[in-house]
Tab-separated table of C-alpha atoms in Angstrom:
chain	number	residue	atom	x	y	z
A	1281	UNK	CA	6.373	-44.142	-31.234
A	1282	UNK	CA	9.713	-43.938	-33.064
A	1283	UNK	CA	12.573	-41.556	-32.677
A	1284	UNK	CA	11.607	-39.114	-35.432
A	1285	UNK	CA	11.763	-35.334	-35.420
A	1286	UNK	CA	8.475	-33.623	-34.497
A	1287	UNK	CA	7.040	-36.813	-33.069
A	1288	UNK	CA	3.606	-36.075	-31.528
A	1289	UNK	CA	1.256	-37.808	-29.183
A	1290	UNK	CA	-2.026	-37.620	-31.122
A	1291	UNK	CA	-5.198	-35.659	-30.291
A	1292	UNK	CA	-7.344	-38.552	-31.488
A	1293	UNK	CA	-6.406	-41.076	-28.776
A	1294	UNK	CA	-5.115	-43.838	-31.015
A	1295	UNK	CA	-4.196	-47.151	-29.402
A	1296	UNK	CA	-0.604	-45.970	-29.254
A	1297	UNK	CA	-1.497	-42.829	-27.367
A	1298	UNK	CA	-3.289	-41.682	-24.234
A	1299	UNK	CA	-6.584	-43.526	-24.032
A	1300	UNK	CA	-7.190	-41.828	-20.671
A	1301	UNK	CA	-7.759	-38.550	-22.531
A	1302	UNK	CA	-11.398	-39.586	-22.874
A	1303	UNK	CA	-11.763	-39.380	-19.086
A	1304	UNK	CA	-13.613	-36.273	-17.984
A	1305	UNK	CA	-12.642	-34.550	-14.776
A	1306	UNK	CA	-15.943	-33.781	-13.089
A	1307	UNK	CA	-14.357	-32.136	-10.055
A	1308	UNK	CA	-15.134	-28.642	-11.283
A	1309	UNK	CA	-16.131	-25.839	-8.968
A	1310	UNK	CA	-19.884	-25.317	-9.158
A	1311	UNK	CA	-21.349	-21.899	-9.869
A	1312	UNK	CA	-23.656	-20.818	-7.087
A	1313	UNK	CA	-26.844	-19.205	-8.348
A	1314	UNK	CA	-28.572	-16.818	-6.001
A	1315	UNK	CA	-32.175	-15.879	-6.733
A	1316	UNK	CA	-33.658	-12.471	-6.153
A	1317	UNK	CA	-35.148	-13.429	-2.812
A	1318	UNK	CA	-31.699	-14.336	-1.428
A	1319	UNK	CA	-30.316	-10.963	-2.506
A	1320	UNK	CA	-32.890	-8.941	-0.584
A	1321	UNK	CA	-31.664	-7.297	2.595
A	1322	UNK	CA	-33.999	-6.240	5.382
A	1323	UNK	CA	-33.687	-2.603	6.330
A	1324	UNK	CA	-33.423	-3.297	10.059
A	1325	UNK	CA	-30.244	-5.370	9.548
A	1326	UNK	CA	-28.426	-2.244	8.330
A	1327	UNK	CA	-29.261	0.031	11.248
A	1328	UNK	CA	-25.865	-0.231	12.882
A	1329	UNK	CA	-23.831	-0.124	9.671
A	1330	UNK	CA	-22.696	2.966	7.837
A	1331	UNK	CA	-23.603	3.270	4.168
A	1332	UNK	CA	-20.198	2.115	2.841
A	1333	UNK	CA	-20.201	-1.025	4.969
A	1334	UNK	CA	-23.766	-1.824	3.995
A	1335	UNK	CA	-22.993	-1.531	0.293
A	1336	UNK	CA	-19.790	-3.641	0.628
A	1337	UNK	CA	-21.614	-6.387	2.538
A	1338	UNK	CA	-24.519	-6.371	0.093
A	1339	UNK	CA	-22.385	-6.891	-3.004
A	1340	UNK	CA	-19.816	-9.244	-1.427
A	1341	UNK	CA	-20.052	-12.839	-2.729
A	1342	UNK	CA	-22.094	-15.151	-0.552
A	1343	UNK	CA	-20.091	-16.458	2.399
A	1344	UNK	CA	-17.193	-14.005	1.996
A	1345	UNK	CA	-16.410	-11.949	5.083
A	1346	UNK	CA	-15.749	-8.237	4.947
A	1347	UNK	CA	-12.057	-7.567	5.550
A	1348	UNK	CA	-11.020	-6.285	8.944
A	1349	UNK	CA	-9.506	-2.828	9.383
A	1350	UNK	CA	-6.125	-4.315	10.367
A	1351	UNK	CA	-5.896	-6.643	7.363
A	1352	UNK	CA	-2.284	-7.040	6.180
A	1353	UNK	CA	-0.929	-7.453	2.675
A	1354	UNK	CA	2.545	-7.697	1.195
A	1355	UNK	CA	5.052	-9.401	-1.087
A	1356	UNK	CA	7.156	-12.175	0.462
A	1357	UNK	CA	10.254	-13.369	-1.418
A	1358	UNK	CA	11.338	-16.964	-0.778
A	1359	UNK	CA	15.076	-17.202	-1.395
A	1360	UNK	CA	17.845	-19.696	-0.787
A	1361	UNK	CA	20.361	-21.889	-2.517
A	1362	UNK	CA	19.226	-24.552	-5.031
A	1363	UNK	CA	17.335	-27.630	-3.823
A	1364	UNK	CA	16.690	-26.352	-0.309
A	1365	UNK	CA	12.907	-26.749	-0.496
A	1366	UNK	CA	11.679	-23.272	-1.494
A	1367	UNK	CA	9.038	-24.485	-3.945
A	1368	UNK	CA	7.856	-27.205	-1.575
A	1369	UNK	CA	7.508	-24.610	1.174
A	1370	UNK	CA	5.379	-22.311	-0.996
A	1371	UNK	CA	3.188	-25.167	-2.220
A	1372	UNK	CA	2.450	-26.345	1.318
A	1373	UNK	CA	1.801	-22.830	2.600
A	1374	UNK	CA	-0.739	-22.419	-0.202
A	1375	UNK	CA	-2.206	-25.884	0.270
A	1376	UNK	CA	-1.980	-26.211	-3.508
A	1377	UNK	CA	0.724	-27.450	-5.849
A	1378	UNK	CA	1.687	-24.432	-7.884
A	1379	UNK	CA	5.465	-24.445	-8.242
A	1380	UNK	CA	7.053	-27.567	-9.714
A	1381	UNK	CA	9.417	-29.671	-7.628
A	1382	UNK	CA	11.988	-32.402	-8.079
A	1383	UNK	CA	15.061	-33.690	-6.279
A	1384	UNK	CA	17.295	-31.928	-8.766
A	1385	UNK	CA	18.719	-28.510	-7.918
A	1386	UNK	CA	17.672	-25.516	-10.022
A	1387	UNK	CA	14.290	-27.019	-10.909
A	1388	UNK	CA	12.683	-23.586	-10.556
A	1389	UNK	CA	13.806	-21.281	-13.375
A	1390	UNK	CA	11.321	-18.418	-13.183
A	1391	UNK	CA	9.866	-16.217	-10.496
A	1392	UNK	CA	6.439	-17.596	-9.611
A	1393	UNK	CA	3.837	-15.741	-7.556
A	1394	UNK	CA	1.654	-17.759	-5.187
A	1395	UNK	CA	-1.117	-15.932	-3.325
A	1396	UNK	CA	-2.143	-16.939	0.210
A	1397	UNK	CA	-5.237	-15.195	1.585
A	1398	UNK	CA	-6.884	-15.771	4.954
A	1399	UNK	CA	-8.832	-13.729	7.507
A	1400	UNK	CA	-5.707	-11.854	8.629
A	1401	UNK	CA	-3.575	-11.289	5.570
A	1402	UNK	CA	-2.765	-11.726	1.914
A	1403	UNK	CA	0.823	-12.853	1.376
A	1404	UNK	CA	2.008	-12.800	-2.233
A	1405	UNK	CA	4.881	-15.293	-2.253
A	1406	UNK	CA	7.621	-14.952	-4.834
A	1407	UNK	CA	9.211	-18.369	-5.391
A	1408	UNK	CA	12.641	-17.802	-6.931
A	1409	UNK	CA	15.334	-19.874	-8.647
A	1410	UNK	CA	18.113	-20.980	-6.321
A	1411	UNK	CA	20.974	-18.481	-6.083
A	1412	UNK	CA	24.215	-20.241	-6.986
A	1413	UNK	CA	27.823	-19.430	-7.873
A	1414	UNK	CA	28.288	-21.693	-10.866
A	1415	UNK	CA	27.076	-19.517	-13.763
A	1416	UNK	CA	28.393	-21.796	-16.486
A	1417	UNK	CA	25.769	-20.874	-19.082
A	1418	UNK	CA	23.566	-17.923	-19.964
A	1419	UNK	CA	20.533	-19.614	-18.409
A	1420	UNK	CA	22.328	-19.850	-15.035
A	1421	UNK	CA	23.095	-16.135	-15.145
A	1422	UNK	CA	19.479	-15.306	-15.941
A	1423	UNK	CA	18.218	-17.528	-13.121
A	1424	UNK	CA	20.473	-15.724	-10.637
A	1425	UNK	CA	19.275	-12.349	-11.923
A	1426	UNK	CA	15.650	-13.455	-11.586
A	1427	UNK	CA	16.257	-14.492	-7.975
A	1428	UNK	CA	18.086	-11.318	-6.978
A	1429	UNK	CA	15.588	-9.046	-8.757
A	1430	UNK	CA	12.822	-10.609	-6.635
A	1431	UNK	CA	14.298	-8.712	-3.671
A	1432	UNK	CA	13.161	-5.411	-5.161
A	1433	UNK	CA	10.021	-3.919	-3.578
A	1434	UNK	CA	9.172	-6.872	-1.332
A	1435	UNK	CA	8.007	-6.440	2.243
A	1436	UNK	CA	9.584	-9.563	3.693
A	1437	UNK	CA	12.163	-12.208	2.809
A	1438	UNK	CA	12.040	-15.855	3.840
A	1439	UNK	CA	15.617	-17.135	3.715
A	1440	UNK	CA	15.344	-20.932	3.517
A	1441	UNK	CA	18.219	-23.180	4.609
A	1442	UNK	CA	18.666	-26.872	5.349
A	1443	UNK	CA	18.689	-27.996	8.952
A	1444	UNK	CA	22.087	-29.630	8.652
A	1445	UNK	CA	24.739	-26.978	7.958
A	1446	UNK	CA	25.814	-23.803	6.191
A	1447	UNK	CA	27.045	-24.218	2.642
A	1448	UNK	CA	28.890	-21.891	0.274
A	1449	UNK	CA	25.760	-20.976	-1.666
A	1450	UNK	CA	23.969	-20.175	1.636
A	1451	UNK	CA	26.675	-17.607	2.331
A	1452	UNK	CA	26.273	-16.221	-1.179
A	1453	UNK	CA	22.546	-15.661	-0.571
A	1454	UNK	CA	23.291	-14.054	2.778
A	1455	UNK	CA	25.734	-11.666	1.110
A	1456	UNK	CA	22.995	-10.613	-1.321
A	1457	UNK	CA	20.593	-10.025	1.582
A	1458	UNK	CA	23.250	-8.054	3.451
A	1459	UNK	CA	23.217	-5.490	0.644
A	1460	UNK	CA	19.554	-4.687	1.336
A	1461	UNK	CA	17.540	-3.153	4.172
A	1462	UNK	CA	14.879	-5.858	3.998
A	1463	UNK	CA	13.295	-7.672	6.920
A	1464	UNK	CA	14.522	-11.268	6.780
A	1465	UNK	CA	13.047	-14.331	8.493
A	1466	UNK	CA	15.271	-17.406	8.614
A	1467	UNK	CA	13.351	-20.593	7.827
A	1468	UNK	CA	15.253	-23.735	8.830
A	1469	UNK	CA	13.675	-26.396	6.628
A	1470	UNK	CA	13.766	-30.196	7.007
A	1471	UNK	CA	13.986	-29.878	10.798
A	1472	UNK	CA	12.255	-33.263	11.033
A	1473	UNK	CA	15.338	-34.964	9.563
A	1474	UNK	CA	17.512	-34.118	12.584
A	1475	UNK	CA	18.106	-37.259	14.630
A	1476	UNK	CA	19.094	-35.220	17.646
A	1477	UNK	CA	16.738	-32.244	18.062
A	1478	UNK	CA	19.162	-30.807	20.599
A	1479	UNK	CA	21.530	-29.899	17.778
A	1480	UNK	CA	18.976	-27.376	16.494
A	1481	UNK	CA	19.652	-24.810	19.252
A	1482	UNK	CA	23.397	-24.473	18.506
A	1483	UNK	CA	22.502	-24.234	14.831
A	1484	UNK	CA	20.051	-21.401	15.541
A	1485	UNK	CA	22.749	-19.614	17.560
A	1486	UNK	CA	25.169	-19.948	14.653
A	1487	UNK	CA	22.614	-18.503	12.261
A	1488	UNK	CA	21.788	-15.658	14.681
A	1489	UNK	CA	25.465	-14.679	14.970
A	1490	UNK	CA	25.788	-14.399	11.199
A	1491	UNK	CA	22.860	-12.047	10.514
A	1492	UNK	CA	20.278	-9.932	12.305
A	1493	UNK	CA	17.213	-12.018	11.475
A	1494	UNK	CA	13.794	-10.666	12.452
A	1495	UNK	CA	12.676	-14.194	13.375
A	1496	UNK	CA	13.925	-17.772	13.110
A	1497	UNK	CA	11.385	-20.537	12.449
A	1498	UNK	CA	12.277	-24.251	12.123
A	1499	UNK	CA	9.833	-26.110	9.859
A	1500	UNK	CA	9.305	-29.209	7.803
A	1501	UNK	CA	7.680	-27.993	4.593
A	1502	UNK	CA	7.153	-31.510	3.279
A	1503	UNK	CA	5.387	-32.685	6.444
A	1504	UNK	CA	3.532	-29.419	7.159
A	1505	UNK	CA	5.242	-29.036	10.527
A	1506	UNK	CA	5.224	-25.581	12.178
A	1507	UNK	CA	3.802	-23.867	9.077
A	1508	UNK	CA	1.007	-22.312	11.138
A	1509	UNK	CA	3.660	-20.627	13.259
A	1510	UNK	CA	5.449	-19.442	10.120
A	1511	UNK	CA	2.211	-17.894	8.814
A	1512	UNK	CA	1.817	-16.011	12.111
A	1513	UNK	CA	5.362	-14.688	11.801
A	1514	UNK	CA	4.773	-13.623	8.199
A	1515	UNK	CA	1.592	-11.764	9.154
A	1516	UNK	CA	3.384	-9.947	11.974
A	1517	UNK	CA	5.857	-8.389	9.516
A	1518	UNK	CA	3.463	-7.312	6.744
A	1519	UNK	CA	2.033	-3.784	6.513
A	1520	UNK	CA	-1.654	-3.010	7.001
A	1521	UNK	CA	-3.111	-2.735	3.515
A	1522	UNK	CA	-5.972	-3.903	1.327
A	1523	UNK	CA	-5.490	-7.081	-0.740
A	1524	UNK	CA	-3.582	-6.745	-3.988
A	1525	UNK	CA	-5.401	-9.648	-5.642
A	1526	UNK	CA	-8.817	-11.244	-5.379
A	1527	UNK	CA	-8.777	-13.273	-2.163
A	1528	UNK	CA	-9.782	-16.432	-4.060
A	1529	UNK	CA	-6.900	-16.129	-6.546
A	1530	UNK	CA	-3.845	-18.360	-6.005
A	1531	UNK	CA	-1.447	-17.061	-8.680
A	1532	UNK	CA	-0.978	-14.334	-11.267
A	1533	UNK	CA	0.683	-16.720	-13.710
A	1534	UNK	CA	-1.197	-17.790	-16.851
A	1535	UNK	CA	-2.475	-21.297	-17.503
A	1536	UNK	CA	-0.094	-21.500	-20.469
A	1537	UNK	CA	2.892	-20.920	-18.195
A	1538	UNK	CA	1.673	-23.397	-15.579
A	1539	UNK	CA	1.056	-26.018	-18.274
A	1540	UNK	CA	4.638	-25.714	-19.560
A	1541	UNK	CA	6.025	-26.038	-16.022
A	1542	UNK	CA	3.941	-29.143	-15.299
A	1543	UNK	CA	5.242	-30.835	-18.462
A	1544	UNK	CA	8.829	-29.937	-17.584
A	1545	UNK	CA	8.425	-31.332	-14.077
A	1546	UNK	CA	7.119	-34.666	-15.365
A	1547	UNK	CA	10.086	-35.033	-17.721
A	1548	UNK	CA	12.624	-34.144	-15.013
A	1549	UNK	CA	11.069	-36.647	-12.629
A	1550	UNK	CA	10.823	-39.380	-15.268
A	1551	UNK	CA	14.230	-38.993	-16.898
A	1552	UNK	CA	16.228	-38.995	-13.665
A	1553	UNK	CA	19.726	-37.636	-14.217
A	1554	UNK	CA	19.708	-38.521	-17.907
A	1555	UNK	CA	18.378	-35.159	-19.078
A	1556	UNK	CA	19.212	-32.757	-16.245
A	1557	UNK	CA	18.772	-29.190	-17.459
A	1558	UNK	CA	19.139	-29.266	-21.227
A	1559	UNK	CA	15.405	-29.181	-21.858
A	1560	UNK	CA	12.681	-26.589	-21.914
A	1561	UNK	CA	9.006	-26.557	-22.878
A	1562	UNK	CA	7.190	-24.125	-25.131
A	1563	UNK	CA	3.394	-23.976	-25.415
A	1564	UNK	CA	2.526	-23.664	-29.117
A	1565	UNK	CA	-1.253	-23.797	-28.859
A	1566	UNK	CA	-3.753	-23.300	-26.034
A	1567	UNK	CA	-7.358	-23.354	-27.234
A	1568	UNK	CA	-10.500	-23.539	-25.103
A	1569	UNK	CA	-13.369	-25.283	-26.868
A	1570	UNK	CA	-16.809	-24.829	-25.265
A	1571	UNK	CA	-19.363	-27.613	-24.979
A	1572	UNK	CA	-21.083	-28.129	-28.333
A	1573	UNK	CA	-22.755	-30.601	-30.645
A	1574	UNK	CA	-20.452	-32.317	-33.121
A	1575	UNK	CA	-21.697	-31.228	-36.586
A	1576	UNK	CA	-20.594	-34.527	-38.150
A	1577	UNK	CA	-21.963	-37.019	-35.635
A	1578	UNK	CA	-24.620	-34.962	-33.890
A	1579	UNK	CA	-23.233	-36.068	-30.544
A	1580	UNK	CA	-22.723	-33.644	-27.653
A	1581	UNK	CA	-19.086	-32.756	-26.938
A	1582	UNK	CA	-18.037	-31.532	-23.498
A	1583	UNK	CA	-15.907	-28.439	-22.986
A	1584	UNK	CA	-12.209	-29.125	-23.442
A	1585	UNK	CA	-8.880	-27.288	-23.663
A	1586	UNK	CA	-6.482	-28.388	-26.410
A	1587	UNK	CA	-2.813	-27.836	-25.584
A	1588	UNK	CA	0.069	-28.312	-28.033
A	1589	UNK	CA	3.563	-28.210	-26.526
A	1590	UNK	CA	7.090	-28.636	-27.841
A	1591	UNK	CA	9.838	-30.095	-25.658
A	1592	UNK	CA	13.237	-28.740	-26.728
A	1593	UNK	CA	16.464	-30.605	-25.977
A	1594	UNK	CA	20.015	-29.875	-27.093
A	1595	UNK	CA	21.244	-33.223	-28.421
A	1596	UNK	CA	19.960	-36.193	-30.404
A	1597	UNK	CA	20.642	-38.612	-27.563
A	1598	UNK	CA	18.533	-36.505	-25.197
A	1599	UNK	CA	15.641	-36.618	-27.621
A	1600	UNK	CA	15.737	-40.410	-27.609
A	1601	UNK	CA	15.761	-40.419	-23.798
A	1602	UNK	CA	12.740	-38.111	-23.559
A	1603	UNK	CA	10.769	-40.212	-26.054
A	1604	UNK	CA	11.791	-43.484	-24.409
A	1605	UNK	CA	11.628	-47.056	-25.673
A	1606	UNK	CA	8.771	-47.275	-28.205
A	1607	UNK	CA	7.525	-43.897	-26.991
A	1608	UNK	CA	6.661	-45.137	-23.505
A	1609	UNK	CA	8.310	-42.287	-21.579
A	1610	UNK	CA	6.742	-39.449	-23.576
A	1611	UNK	CA	3.388	-41.221	-23.378
A	1612	UNK	CA	3.623	-41.452	-19.577
A	1613	UNK	CA	4.811	-37.835	-19.311
A	1614	UNK	CA	1.766	-36.741	-21.292
A	1615	UNK	CA	-0.637	-38.764	-19.158
A	1616	UNK	CA	0.843	-37.519	-15.861
A	1617	UNK	CA	0.979	-33.902	-17.028
A	1618	UNK	CA	-2.595	-33.979	-18.289
A	1619	UNK	CA	-3.894	-35.312	-14.976
A	1620	UNK	CA	-2.143	-32.523	-13.043
A	1621	UNK	CA	-3.488	-29.905	-15.449
A	1622	UNK	CA	-7.045	-31.185	-15.115
A	1623	UNK	CA	-6.730	-31.056	-11.349
A	1624	UNK	CA	-5.227	-27.546	-11.333
A	1625	UNK	CA	-7.385	-26.003	-14.075
A	1626	UNK	CA	-10.605	-27.872	-13.261
A	1627	UNK	CA	-11.386	-28.871	-16.849
A	1628	UNK	CA	-10.794	-31.590	-19.446
A	1629	UNK	CA	-7.430	-31.382	-21.226
A	1630	UNK	CA	-6.285	-32.832	-24.547
A	1631	UNK	CA	-2.493	-32.665	-24.673
A	1632	UNK	CA	-0.204	-33.112	-27.672
A	1633	UNK	CA	3.574	-33.276	-27.134
A	1634	UNK	CA	6.365	-32.833	-29.669
A	1635	UNK	CA	10.094	-33.357	-29.110
A	1636	UNK	CA	12.600	-31.246	-31.056
A	1637	UNK	CA	16.321	-30.494	-30.960
A	1638	UNK	CA	17.426	-26.883	-30.466
A	1639	UNK	CA	21.178	-26.990	-30.102
A	1640	UNK	CA	22.768	-24.629	-27.585
A	1641	UNK	CA	19.490	-22.986	-26.529
A	1642	UNK	CA	20.523	-22.763	-22.855
A	1643	UNK	CA	23.557	-20.602	-23.694
A	1644	UNK	CA	21.957	-18.511	-26.448
A	1645	UNK	CA	20.669	-15.123	-25.273
A	1646	UNK	CA	18.250	-14.752	-28.185
A	1647	UNK	CA	16.879	-18.287	-27.741
A	1648	UNK	CA	16.438	-17.746	-23.991
A	1649	UNK	CA	14.460	-14.565	-24.630
A	1650	UNK	CA	12.217	-16.253	-27.200
A	1651	UNK	CA	11.581	-19.100	-24.755
A	1652	UNK	CA	10.517	-16.740	-21.993
A	1653	UNK	CA	13.639	-16.579	-19.800
């Protein structure tokens, strides 16, 4: 694969491209078929139920419990400075990778909703870009606005900080929160990294003196430590209400959006510090093809989703870095992204990637709007 404009990785799985694309992900949720005899309900089982409860139980999907009267629902904003672990925290609370992560600050650029439903509550998490002072380009300003606007009409805020110390951007976030009347829970992340656990108590006292937090919960998002306690705290601060979303839904974001984020994550992880933030991904085509018989060969073809995506960078040298030596980096990015998509979407994916130069896109208001920022 050479360093040419509009260089693709081919749909047809040539020897220079992703031979793994022929692999079919069979880990797809099965559809449960219930015959008429399973749907019948004996009259004596409804004696103690009122008519509304009987109807709700009858039509509820098999195995799903009717919601309790004190079920709680609300929006929960996750805020904090860049690279403090907000996306990792949401992913581990959900038990599902939804928001992309990397070691680089400002990986998250958009507000992403993740939906956690259990027997007690439905918490709609709003993962936000890190709030930061250095608004050097238009994209930084838009990321800050996206984070601050997430504080509108939420029921609870999780303010995430590192376990080591306050930093300037932490204070900036706290100033934003101080201008609201929101209930704020302080989440001290990476508590497992403290060599001396005794230092945590003075740190909690320092945090408590700076703001009237409703609760303070030390956690390790990466290692799933104390997340059960955090869920209990979240539930205690949400209002009693019916679910906003289907209790089996995990996000309100489209598959197109999630696909673009997965591709961007793989590039950021692969390229290291060589292409920090001067890239974005646009989905050009997203077509679901049902299972069918190939009219030319007569062979059966399994259902598949064809995705075409363009990776935009700002300079020629960045394009070469993304493509890599003989196309090896872009090939690996495509393979890794496709595997994550198949796992998340539960279907076979055929992915084609293009790399193009769009100079100054990150500081161009019109370009940012067209790219979904």
